[in-house]
Amino acid sequence: MITIKDVEHVALLARLELSEEEKQMYTKQLDAILEYAQVLNELDTDDVPPTAHVLHLRNVWREDEVGEHLPPDEVLANAPETEGQFFKVPRIV
Amino acid sequence: MTEYETIIGLEVHVELKTKSKIFCPSSTEFGGDPNTHVCPVCLGLPGVLPVLNKKVLEYAIRAALALNCEIAEYSKFDRKNYYYPDLPKNYQISQYDLPLARNGYLNIEVNGQTRRIGITRIHMEEDAGKLIHQGTIATSPYSLVDYNRTGVPLIEIVSEPDMRSPEEARAYLEKLKTIIQYTGVSDCKMEEGSLRCDANVSVRPKGSREFGTKTEIKNMNSFKALQRALAYEVERQIAVLEEGGRIIQETRTWDESKGVTLPMRSKEEAHDYRYFPEPDLVPLIIDRRWVEEIRATLPELPDERRNRYIKRYDLPAYDATVLTATKEMADYFEECVALYPNAKAVSNWMMGDLARLLNAHNMDITQCKVSPRQLTDMLKLMDRGTISGKIAKTVFEEMFTTGKDPEQIVQEKGLVQITDEGTIAAVVDEVLASNAKVVEDYLKGKDRAFGFLVGQVMKATRGKANPELVNRLLREKLHSS
């Protein structure tokens, strides 16, 4: 059961500011989503080894070579604020 | 008062010196203009795919083997989620439940006792960017971000809570640095941030089995800072407990100038990282043959080398430890003894004058202008009696500054030792004649007067007279008068 406390916790971690109404709404919606996902528990997985990945790929890597960098104006193109060649962000508390 | 036992564990981050970053081909070079060593992958732009740099895996395995770890057969990467602008993706690619390596150890020596410190795990991860604050972190109106360091490969080495004093923690970190440097996978420069260390500290009444509540200490930027910060924190915790208080589990920062640890403003629920498997990187199945190939290329490690020095060169344990503290120092020593067999003399000069001058000039041995051949040539000049030990110190300083050969310095400066008896005898006569009062004192039994007379002869010859000859001639002449 999802509670309003769970929603507040997740919202804080995601830096989301929610109104009381939104908290109520998301509590209901998340609860419904998780309940729906319970369907998966009906599968018998006793003989299936746990895995973190579904692809059969293994050991994909590259050699240690330096490639091209992004030109400075493109690096900062999406930055909401800049100063010189830096990204500028609000004070971190 | 209750007696307390200190429990310390360290988390050490080491930057691996690959050319390119861990998951993209951007350069890892230190000190470029801000945000010039970046690409869409390390900037976390949408739609990009990270690909592991094979060299990172190789280096991490190399370090783990040198630290006596078991290498996992199956390993994977995970996302560690947190909001902080030093990482543009809002998560760090790290390893959580299936790290690359586990169950290692290293040996430290404190107060003549060897202790084994366990290593819980070693995992690979990406470094974060650098934040620049105007003024202090607390008063700065905003921060500037440079992502050049984002994605530089790191290994995190987590120790067991096996250390029982700040001295042991320091010895562990120094040993770790030495071993990693020997493997060649990192520079381990604390001042440049390629070796960083956090500590977990707690105290408990002696004999107690349970651990006390721990604090995590950050921001210790040198070996000395680590030791001081831990010593302070241990005292602080004991004082709190003695006053009937309790320790709060928190992260504290070391304030170097004030010499205290201070609580950091707690990031609410910062430890809720919601790790999950990194879907963009496939798992690693680590080939045993490859691991053995890497093991075969490990150099002789510091402990083995130290023990060999004690056995083969008959050096005191202290000398052997100092000389093998860096691979470069040990290589230099061995080049010297290949040219000159008196290992103890080489050791004395390296640990004495050479170490002192390197320290004074803030240099390491790789920047030293005096080659092993030049140092041993100077020792040979001493053995032949061309220069005295005292003059050798002058010659060595000149070699250190100019990089010139010792023979050349001796000639240019006219420092050849005077070993001609007649020449020295003439000086002795002069000194005796002009110091009649001192001679009298000596003959009355004042031994110190003799030292003064020796000094006068050395002064008159500008230190070049052979000291044994001076001693002998002075005694002969004083006793025949």
Coordinates of C-alpha atoms in Angstrom, one line a residue:
Chain A
M1 CA 0.0 0.0 0.0
I2 CA 1.4 3.3 -1.0
T3 CA 0.9 6.1 1.5
I4 CA 1.1 9.8 1.3
K5 CA 4.5 9.6 3.1
D6 CA 5.9 7.4 0.3
V7 CA 4.9 10.0 -2.2
E8 CA 6.4 12.8 -0.2
H9 CA 9.7 10.9 0.2
V10 CA 10.0 10.1 -3.5
A11 CA 9.0 13.7 -4.5
L12 CA 11.7 15.0 -2.2
L13 CA 14.4 12.7 -3.7
A14 CA 13.3 13.8 -7.2
R15 CA 13.2 17.5 -6.2
L16 CA 9.5 17.8 -7.1
E17 CA 7.3 20.2 -5.3
L18 CA 3.8 18.8 -5.0
S19 CA 0.5 20.4 -3.8
E20 CA -1.7 18.5 -1.3
E21 CA -4.0 17.6 -4.1
E22 CA -1.2 16.3 -6.3
K23 CA 0.1 14.2 -3.4
Q24 CA -3.4 12.6 -3.0
M25 CA -3.7 12.0 -6.7
Y26 CA -0.2 10.4 -7.0
T27 CA -0.8 8.3 -4.0
K28 CA -3.8 6.7 -5.7
Q29 CA -2.2 6.5 -9.1
L30 CA 1.1 4.9 -7.8
D31 CA -0.9 2.5 -5.7
A32 CA -2.9 1.4 -8.8
I33 CA 0.3 1.0 -10.9
L34 CA 2.0 -1.1 -8.3
E35 CA -1.1 -3.2 -7.8
Y36 CA -1.2 -3.8 -11.5
A37 CA 2.4 -4.9 -11.5
Q38 CA 1.5 -7.5 -8.9
V39 CA 0.4 -9.6 -11.9
L40 CA 4.0 -10.5 -12.4
N41 CA 4.0 -12.3 -9.1
E42 CA 1.7 -14.9 -10.5
L43 CA 4.5 -16.1 -12.7
D44 CA 6.4 -19.2 -11.5
T45 CA 10.0 -18.2 -11.5
D46 CA 11.4 -21.0 -9.3
D47 CA 13.5 -22.4 -12.1
V48 CA 14.6 -19.0 -13.6
P49 CA 17.9 -17.6 -12.4
P50 CA 17.8 -13.9 -11.3
T51 CA 19.3 -11.5 -13.8
A52 CA 20.0 -7.8 -14.0
H53 CA 19.9 -7.8 -17.8
V54 CA 17.7 -9.2 -20.5
L55 CA 20.1 -9.0 -23.4
H56 CA 22.6 -11.8 -24.1
L57 CA 25.4 -9.4 -24.8
R58 CA 28.5 -9.6 -22.6
N59 CA 31.8 -7.7 -22.4
V60 CA 31.2 -4.9 -24.7
W61 CA 34.0 -2.4 -24.5
R62 CA 36.2 0.1 -26.4
E63 CA 39.9 0.7 -26.6
D64 CA 41.5 3.5 -24.6
E65 CA 41.6 6.2 -27.2
V66 CA 40.8 9.9 -27.0
G67 CA 38.2 11.1 -29.4
E68 CA 36.7 14.4 -30.3
H69 CA 35.4 16.8 -27.8
L70 CA 32.2 18.9 -28.2
P71 CA 33.0 22.5 -29.2
P72 CA 32.6 24.9 -26.2
D73 CA 29.6 26.8 -27.6
E74 CA 27.7 23.5 -28.2
V75 CA 28.7 22.3 -24.7
L76 CA 26.9 25.3 -23.1
A77 CA 24.1 25.6 -25.7
N78 CA 21.5 24.0 -23.5
A79 CA 22.7 25.6 -20.2
P80 CA 20.0 27.8 -18.6
E81 CA 22.8 30.0 -17.2
T82 CA 26.5 30.3 -17.9
E83 CA 29.4 32.3 -16.7
G84 CA 32.5 32.3 -18.9
Q85 CA 33.0 28.6 -19.9
F86 CA 31.2 27.4 -16.9
F87 CA 27.7 26.1 -16.3
K88 CA 26.1 28.3 -13.6
V89 CA 23.8 26.6 -11.1
P90 CA 21.9 27.7 -8.0
R91 CA 23.8 27.6 -4.7
I92 CA 24.0 24.1 -3.3
V93 CA 22.8 23.7 0.2
Chain B
M1 CA 37.4 6.7 33.2
T2 CA 36.4 4.0 30.8
E3 CA 39.1 2.9 28.4
Y4 CA 38.0 3.1 24.8
E5 CA 38.9 1.3 21.6
T6 CA 38.9 3.1 18.3
I7 CA 37.5 1.5 15.2
I8 CA 38.4 3.0 11.8
G9 CA 37.5 2.0 8.2
L10 CA 38.6 3.9 5.1
E11 CA 37.0 4.5 1.8
V12 CA 39.6 5.4 -0.8
H13 CA 39.0 6.7 -4.3
V14 CA 41.8 6.4 -6.8
E15 CA 41.8 7.9 -10.3
L16 CA 43.1 5.6 -12.9
K17 CA 45.5 7.1 -15.4
T18 CA 43.9 6.1 -18.6
K19 CA 44.0 8.4 -21.6
S20 CA 40.2 8.5 -22.1
K21 CA 37.3 8.5 -19.7
I22 CA 35.6 5.4 -18.4
F23 CA 32.5 5.4 -20.7
C24 CA 33.4 7.8 -23.5
P25 CA 36.5 8.9 -25.5
S26 CA 36.9 12.4 -23.8
S27 CA 40.3 13.1 -22.5
T28 CA 41.2 12.6 -18.8
E29 CA 43.9 15.2 -18.8
F30 CA 44.2 17.3 -15.7
G31 CA 43.8 21.0 -15.8
G32 CA 42.3 21.8 -19.2
D33 CA 40.1 24.9 -19.7
P34 CA 36.7 24.4 -18.1
N35 CA 34.3 22.2 -20.0
T36 CA 36.6 21.5 -22.9
H37 CA 37.2 17.7 -22.2
V38 CA 33.6 16.8 -22.6
C39 CA 31.4 15.1 -25.1
P40 CA 27.7 14.2 -25.3
V41 CA 28.2 11.0 -23.2
C42 CA 29.8 12.6 -20.2
L43 CA 27.5 15.6 -20.4
G44 CA 24.6 13.2 -20.1
L45 CA 22.8 14.4 -23.2
P46 CA 19.7 12.4 -24.2
G47 CA 20.1 9.4 -26.5
V48 CA 23.8 8.6 -25.8
L49 CA 25.2 5.2 -24.9
P50 CA 28.2 4.7 -22.5
V51 CA 30.7 2.0 -23.5
L52 CA 33.3 0.7 -21.0
N53 CA 36.9 1.6 -21.6
K54 CA 38.7 -1.8 -21.5
K55 CA 41.8 -0.3 -20.0
V56 CA 39.8 0.8 -16.9
L57 CA 38.8 -2.8 -16.3
E58 CA 42.4 -4.0 -16.8
Y59 CA 43.8 -1.4 -14.4
A60 CA 41.1 -2.1 -11.8
I61 CA 41.9 -5.8 -12.0
R62 CA 45.6 -5.0 -11.7
A63 CA 45.1 -2.9 -8.6
A64 CA 42.8 -5.5 -7.1
L65 CA 45.3 -8.3 -7.6
A66 CA 48.1 -6.2 -6.0
L67 CA 45.8 -5.9 -3.0
N68 CA 45.3 -9.6 -2.8
C69 CA 41.6 -9.5 -3.9
E70 CA 39.4 -12.1 -5.5
I71 CA 38.3 -11.0 -8.9
A72 CA 34.6 -11.6 -9.6
E73 CA 33.6 -13.9 -12.5
Y74 CA 30.5 -11.9 -13.1
S75 CA 30.2 -8.2 -12.4
K76 CA 27.9 -5.4 -13.5
F77 CA 27.4 -1.7 -13.2
D78 CA 24.6 0.1 -11.4
R79 CA 23.1 3.6 -11.2
K80 CA 23.4 5.5 -8.0
N81 CA 20.8 8.2 -8.0
Y82 CA 21.3 11.6 -6.4
Y83 CA 20.6 15.2 -7.3
Y84 CA 23.8 17.2 -7.2
P85 CA 25.0 19.3 -10.1
D86 CA 28.5 17.7 -10.1
L87 CA 27.0 14.9 -12.3
P88 CA 24.8 16.1 -15.2
K89 CA 22.8 12.8 -15.4
N90 CA 21.5 13.0 -11.8
Y91 CA 23.1 9.6 -11.3
Q92 CA 26.5 8.1 -11.1
I93 CA 27.4 4.9 -12.8
S94 CA 29.0 2.8 -10.1
Q95 CA 28.9 -0.8 -8.9
Y96 CA 26.6 -1.9 -6.1
D97 CA 26.0 -5.5 -5.2
L98 CA 28.4 -7.2 -7.7
P99 CA 31.6 -5.3 -7.4
L100 CA 34.7 -6.2 -9.5
A101 CA 36.7 -7.5 -6.5
R102 CA 36.4 -8.6 -2.9
N103 CA 38.3 -10.0 0.1
G104 CA 41.7 -8.5 -0.2
Y105 CA 44.2 -7.2 2.3
L106 CA 47.4 -5.3 2.9
N107 CA 49.9 -5.4 5.7
I108 CA 50.9 -2.3 7.7
E109 CA 53.6 -1.9 10.2
V110 CA 53.0 0.4 13.2
N111 CA 55.4 0.5 16.2
G112 CA 57.3 -2.5 14.9
Q113 CA 54.2 -4.6 14.7
T114 CA 52.8 -6.0 11.4
R115 CA 49.0 -5.9 11.1
R116 CA 46.8 -7.2 8.3
I117 CA 44.1 -4.8 7.2
G118 CA 41.2 -6.3 5.3
I119 CA 39.8 -4.9 2.1
T120 CA 36.1 -5.5 1.7
R121 CA 35.7 -4.6 -1.9
I122 CA 36.9 -2.7 -4.9
H123 CA 34.6 -1.3 -7.5
M124 CA 34.7 0.9 -10.6
E125 CA 32.8 4.1 -11.1
E126 CA 32.9 7.5 -12.8
D127 CA 34.2 10.6 -11.1
A128 CA 32.1 13.7 -10.8
G129 CA 32.7 17.2 -12.0
K130 CA 34.1 20.1 -10.0
L131 CA 32.0 22.8 -8.4
I132 CA 33.5 26.2 -7.9
H133 CA 31.9 28.4 -5.3
Q134 CA 32.3 32.2 -5.0
G135 CA 33.5 32.6 -1.5
T136 CA 32.6 29.8 0.8
I137 CA 30.1 27.0 0.1
A138 CA 27.7 28.5 2.7
T139 CA 27.7 32.1 1.5
S140 CA 28.1 31.6 -2.3
P141 CA 25.1 33.0 -4.2
Y142 CA 25.7 30.4 -6.9
S143 CA 28.1 27.7 -8.1
L144 CA 30.0 27.2 -11.4
V145 CA 30.4 23.7 -12.8
D146 CA 33.3 22.3 -14.8
Y147 CA 32.5 18.8 -16.2
N148 CA 36.1 18.0 -17.3
R149 CA 36.5 15.5 -14.5
T150 CA 33.1 13.9 -15.0
G151 CA 33.6 10.4 -16.2
V152 CA 37.3 10.1 -15.3
P153 CA 37.7 6.5 -14.1
L154 CA 37.9 5.8 -10.4
I155 CA 38.2 2.7 -8.3
E156 CA 36.8 2.8 -4.8
I157 CA 38.6 0.7 -2.3
V158 CA 36.7 0.0 0.9
S159 CA 38.6 -1.4 3.9
E160 CA 37.3 -3.5 6.7
P161 CA 36.8 -1.6 10.0
D162 CA 40.2 -3.1 11.0
M163 CA 42.2 -0.1 12.1
R164 CA 42.5 0.7 15.8
S165 CA 44.2 4.1 15.7
P166 CA 44.7 7.2 13.6
E167 CA 48.4 6.1 13.1
E168 CA 47.2 2.8 11.7
A169 CA 44.8 4.6 9.3
R170 CA 47.6 6.7 8.1
A171 CA 49.9 3.7 7.6
Y172 CA 47.2 1.9 5.7
L173 CA 46.6 4.9 3.3
E174 CA 50.4 5.3 2.8
K175 CA 50.8 1.6 2.1
L176 CA 47.8 1.6 -0.3
K177 CA 49.3 4.5 -2.1
T178 CA 52.7 2.8 -2.4
I179 CA 51.2 -0.4 -3.7
I180 CA 48.9 1.3 -6.3
Q181 CA 51.8 3.4 -7.5
Y182 CA 53.9 0.3 -8.0
T183 CA 51.2 -1.2 -10.2
G184 CA 51.4 2.0 -12.4
V185 CA 47.6 2.4 -12.6
S186 CA 47.5 5.8 -10.9
D187 CA 49.7 8.7 -9.8
C188 CA 47.9 8.7 -6.4
K189 CA 48.6 12.5 -5.9
M190 CA 46.5 13.6 -2.9
E191 CA 47.2 17.3 -3.7
E192 CA 45.7 16.8 -7.3
G193 CA 42.9 14.7 -6.0
S194 CA 43.9 11.5 -7.8
L195 CA 43.9 9.8 -4.3
R196 CA 41.0 10.8 -2.0
C197 CA 40.0 9.4 1.3
D198 CA 36.9 9.3 3.6
A199 CA 36.9 7.7 7.0
N200 CA 34.4 5.9 9.2
V201 CA 35.1 6.3 12.8
S202 CA 33.6 5.0 16.0
V203 CA 34.7 4.2 19.6
R204 CA 33.5 1.6 22.0
P205 CA 34.4 0.6 25.6
K206 CA 37.4 -1.7 25.5
G207 CA 36.2 -5.3 25.6
S208 CA 32.9 -4.5 24.0
R209 CA 31.9 -6.6 21.0
E210 CA 29.4 -4.2 19.5
F211 CA 30.5 -1.3 17.4
G212 CA 29.6 2.2 18.6
T213 CA 27.7 4.7 16.4
K214 CA 30.0 5.9 13.6
T215 CA 30.6 9.2 11.9
E216 CA 31.9 9.7 8.4
I217 CA 34.8 12.2 8.0
K218 CA 35.4 14.0 4.7
N219 CA 37.7 16.6 3.3
M220 CA 41.1 15.3 4.5
N221 CA 43.6 16.3 1.8
S222 CA 46.8 14.9 3.1
F223 CA 48.2 12.1 5.2
K224 CA 48.8 14.5 8.0
A225 CA 45.2 15.8 7.8
L226 CA 43.9 12.3 7.9
Q227 CA 45.8 11.5 11.1
R228 CA 44.9 14.8 12.8
A229 CA 41.2 14.7 11.8
L230 CA 40.9 11.1 13.1
A231 CA 42.7 11.9 16.4
Y232 CA 40.4 14.9 16.9
E233 CA 37.3 12.9 16.1
V234 CA 38.2 10.0 18.4
E235 CA 38.7 12.5 21.3
R236 CA 35.5 14.3 20.5
Q237 CA 33.5 11.1 20.5
I238 CA 35.0 9.9 23.8
A239 CA 34.2 13.3 25.3
V240 CA 30.6 13.1 24.2
L241 CA 30.2 9.6 25.7
E242 CA 32.0 10.5 28.9
E243 CA 29.5 13.4 29.4
G244 CA 26.7 10.8 29.1
G245 CA 25.8 11.9 25.6
R246 CA 25.4 9.8 22.5
I247 CA 27.1 9.9 19.1
I248 CA 24.9 11.0 16.2
Q249 CA 25.5 9.1 12.9
E250 CA 26.4 11.9 10.6
T251 CA 28.9 13.1 8.0
R252 CA 31.4 15.6 9.3
T253 CA 34.0 17.7 7.5
W254 CA 37.6 18.3 8.6
D255 CA 38.4 22.0 9.0
E256 CA 42.1 22.1 8.5
S257 CA 42.7 25.6 9.7
K258 CA 40.7 25.3 12.9
G259 CA 41.8 21.7 13.5
V260 CA 38.3 20.4 14.1
T261 CA 35.6 18.2 12.5
L262 CA 32.3 19.9 12.0
P263 CA 28.9 18.5 11.1
M264 CA 28.0 19.0 7.4
R265 CA 24.5 20.2 6.7
S266 CA 22.8 16.9 6.2
K267 CA 21.5 16.3 2.8
E268 CA 18.0 15.0 3.7
E269 CA 17.9 11.3 3.1
A270 CA 21.0 11.5 1.0
H271 CA 21.7 7.9 1.5
D272 CA 18.6 6.8 -0.3
Y273 CA 20.4 6.2 -3.6
R274 CA 17.9 3.8 -5.2
Y275 CA 20.5 1.8 -6.9
F276 CA 19.4 -0.2 -9.9
P277 CA 21.2 -2.1 -12.6
E278 CA 22.6 0.2 -15.3
P279 CA 20.6 -0.8 -18.4
D280 CA 23.0 0.9 -20.9
L281 CA 26.0 -1.3 -20.0
V282 CA 26.0 -5.0 -20.4
P283 CA 27.4 -7.4 -17.7
L284 CA 31.1 -8.4 -17.5
I285 CA 32.2 -12.0 -17.6
I286 CA 35.8 -11.8 -16.6
D287 CA 38.0 -14.3 -18.3
R288 CA 40.3 -16.2 -15.9
R289 CA 43.1 -16.4 -18.4
W290 CA 43.1 -12.6 -18.8
V291 CA 43.2 -12.2 -15.0
E292 CA 46.3 -14.5 -14.8
E293 CA 47.9 -12.6 -17.7
I294 CA 47.5 -9.4 -15.7
R295 CA 48.8 -11.1 -12.5
A296 CA 51.9 -12.2 -14.4
T297 CA 52.8 -8.6 -15.3
L298 CA 52.6 -7.3 -11.8
P299 CA 55.9 -5.9 -10.6
E300 CA 57.7 -6.9 -7.5
L301 CA 55.5 -5.3 -4.8
P302 CA 56.7 -3.1 -1.9
D303 CA 56.7 -5.8 0.8
E304 CA 58.7 -8.3 -1.3
R305 CA 61.1 -5.6 -2.4
R306 CA 61.6 -4.5 1.2
N307 CA 62.3 -8.0 2.4
R308 CA 64.7 -8.6 -0.5
Y309 CA 66.7 -5.4 0.5
I310 CA 67.0 -6.6 4.0
K311 CA 68.3 -10.1 2.9
R312 CA 70.3 -9.2 -0.1
Y313 CA 71.8 -5.9 0.9
D314 CA 71.8 -6.4 4.6
L315 CA 70.0 -3.2 5.2
P316 CA 68.2 -2.3 8.4
A317 CA 64.4 -2.7 8.2
Y318 CA 63.9 1.0 8.5
D319 CA 66.2 1.8 5.5
A320 CA 64.5 -0.9 3.4
T321 CA 61.1 0.5 4.2
V322 CA 62.0 4.1 3.3
L323 CA 63.8 3.1 0.1
T324 CA 60.9 1.0 -1.2
A325 CA 58.2 3.6 -0.3
T326 CA 58.1 4.6 -4.0
K327 CA 59.0 2.5 -7.0
E328 CA 61.1 5.3 -8.4
M329 CA 63.2 5.6 -5.2
A330 CA 63.7 1.8 -5.1
D331 CA 64.7 1.8 -8.8
Y332 CA 67.2 4.6 -8.1
F333 CA 68.7 2.7 -5.2
E334 CA 69.1 -0.4 -7.3
E335 CA 70.8 1.4 -10.1
C336 CA 73.2 2.8 -7.5
V337 CA 74.1 -0.5 -6.0
A338 CA 74.7 -2.0 -9.4
L339 CA 77.5 0.6 -9.8
Y340 CA 78.7 0.7 -6.2
P341 CA 78.5 -2.3 -3.8
N342 CA 78.3 -0.5 -0.5
A343 CA 74.5 -0.5 -0.1
K344 CA 74.5 1.1 3.3
A345 CA 76.5 4.1 2.1
V346 CA 74.1 4.5 -0.8
S347 CA 71.1 4.2 1.6
N348 CA 72.6 6.8 4.0
W349 CA 73.1 9.3 1.2
M350 CA 69.6 8.7 -0.3
M351 CA 67.8 8.9 3.1
G352 CA 70.0 11.8 4.3
D353 CA 71.2 14.6 2.0
L354 CA 69.2 13.5 -1.1
A355 CA 65.9 13.2 0.7
R356 CA 66.6 16.4 2.6
L357 CA 67.2 18.4 -0.6
L358 CA 64.3 16.8 -2.5
N359 CA 62.1 17.8 0.4
A360 CA 63.4 21.3 0.6
H361 CA 62.8 21.8 -3.1
N362 CA 59.5 20.0 -3.1
M363 CA 60.7 17.6 -5.7
D364 CA 60.5 13.8 -6.2
I365 CA 63.3 11.6 -7.2
T366 CA 62.2 11.5 -10.9
Q367 CA 63.0 15.3 -11.1
C368 CA 66.5 14.8 -9.4
K369 CA 69.4 16.0 -11.5
V370 CA 71.9 13.7 -9.8
S371 CA 72.0 10.4 -11.7
P372 CA 72.8 7.1 -9.9
R373 CA 76.1 7.1 -11.7
Q374 CA 77.0 10.6 -10.4
L375 CA 76.0 9.8 -6.9
T376 CA 78.1 6.6 -6.9
D377 CA 81.0 8.4 -8.6
M378 CA 81.0 10.8 -5.7
L379 CA 81.1 7.9 -3.2
K380 CA 84.0 6.5 -5.1
L381 CA 85.8 9.8 -4.8
M382 CA 85.3 9.6 -1.0
D383 CA 86.6 6.1 -0.9
R384 CA 89.8 7.1 -2.8
G385 CA 90.4 9.9 -0.4
T386 CA 90.0 12.6 -3.1
I387 CA 87.4 14.3 -1.0
S388 CA 86.5 14.1 2.7
G389 CA 83.0 13.2 3.9
K390 CA 82.5 16.9 4.8
I391 CA 83.5 18.2 1.4
A392 CA 81.3 15.5 -0.2
K393 CA 78.2 17.3 1.3
T394 CA 79.2 20.5 -0.4
V395 CA 79.9 18.6 -3.7
F396 CA 76.6 16.9 -3.5
E397 CA 74.6 20.1 -3.0
E398 CA 76.3 21.5 -6.1
M399 CA 75.5 18.3 -8.0
F400 CA 71.9 18.6 -6.9
T401 CA 71.6 22.2 -8.1
T402 CA 73.6 22.0 -11.3
G403 CA 73.6 18.3 -12.4
K404 CA 77.3 18.5 -13.0
D405 CA 79.6 15.5 -12.5
P406 CA 81.3 15.3 -9.0
E407 CA 84.8 15.2 -10.6
Q408 CA 84.1 18.4 -12.4
I409 CA 82.8 20.2 -9.3
V410 CA 85.8 19.1 -7.3
Q411 CA 88.2 20.4 -9.9
E412 CA 86.4 23.7 -10.6
K413 CA 86.1 24.5 -7.0
G414 CA 89.5 23.2 -6.0
L415 CA 88.0 20.9 -3.4
V416 CA 90.5 18.1 -3.7
Q417 CA 91.4 16.8 -0.2
I418 CA 94.8 17.7 1.1
T419 CA 96.6 14.5 1.9
D420 CA 100.1 15.7 1.7
E421 CA 101.6 15.4 5.2
G422 CA 104.1 18.2 4.7
T423 CA 101.4 20.7 3.7
I424 CA 99.2 19.8 6.6
A425 CA 102.1 19.8 9.1
A426 CA 103.0 23.4 8.0
V427 CA 99.4 24.5 8.8
V428 CA 99.4 22.6 12.1
D429 CA 102.6 24.5 13.1
E430 CA 101.1 27.8 12.2
V431 CA 97.9 27.1 14.2
L432 CA 99.9 25.9 17.3
A433 CA 102.1 29.0 17.1
S434 CA 99.2 31.4 17.0
N435 CA 97.1 29.6 19.7
A436 CA 99.6 29.3 22.6
K437 CA 97.0 29.8 25.2
V438 CA 94.8 26.9 23.9
V439 CA 97.9 24.7 23.6
E440 CA 98.5 25.4 27.3
D441 CA 94.9 24.5 28.2
Y442 CA 95.2 21.3 26.3
L443 CA 98.4 20.3 28.1
K444 CA 96.7 21.0 31.4
G445 CA 94.1 18.4 30.5
K446 CA 91.4 20.3 28.8
D447 CA 90.3 17.9 26.0
R448 CA 88.0 20.3 24.4
A449 CA 90.9 22.5 23.4
F450 CA 91.9 19.7 21.0
G451 CA 88.7 20.0 19.0
F452 CA 89.2 23.8 18.8
L453 CA 92.7 23.3 17.3
V454 CA 91.3 20.7 14.7
G455 CA 88.7 23.2 13.8
Q456 CA 91.4 25.9 13.2
V457 CA 93.4 23.7 10.9
M458 CA 90.2 22.8 8.9
K459 CA 89.3 26.4 8.7
A460 CA 92.8 27.3 7.4
T461 CA 92.5 24.7 4.7
R462 CA 88.9 25.5 3.9
G463 CA 87.8 22.1 5.1
K464 CA 90.1 20.3 2.6
A465 CA 92.6 18.7 5.0
N466 CA 92.3 15.0 5.5
P467 CA 90.7 14.8 9.0
E468 CA 92.7 11.7 10.1
L469 CA 96.0 13.3 9.2
V470 CA 95.1 16.5 11.0
N471 CA 94.2 14.5 14.1
R472 CA 97.4 12.5 14.0
L473 CA 99.8 15.4 13.3
L474 CA 98.2 17.6 15.9
R475 CA 98.6 14.9 18.6
E476 CA 102.1 14.1 17.6
K477 CA 103.2 17.8 17.7
L478 CA 101.3 18.6 20.9
H479 CA 102.9 15.6 22.7
S480 CA 106.4 16.3 21.5
S481 CA 106.3 19.9 22.6

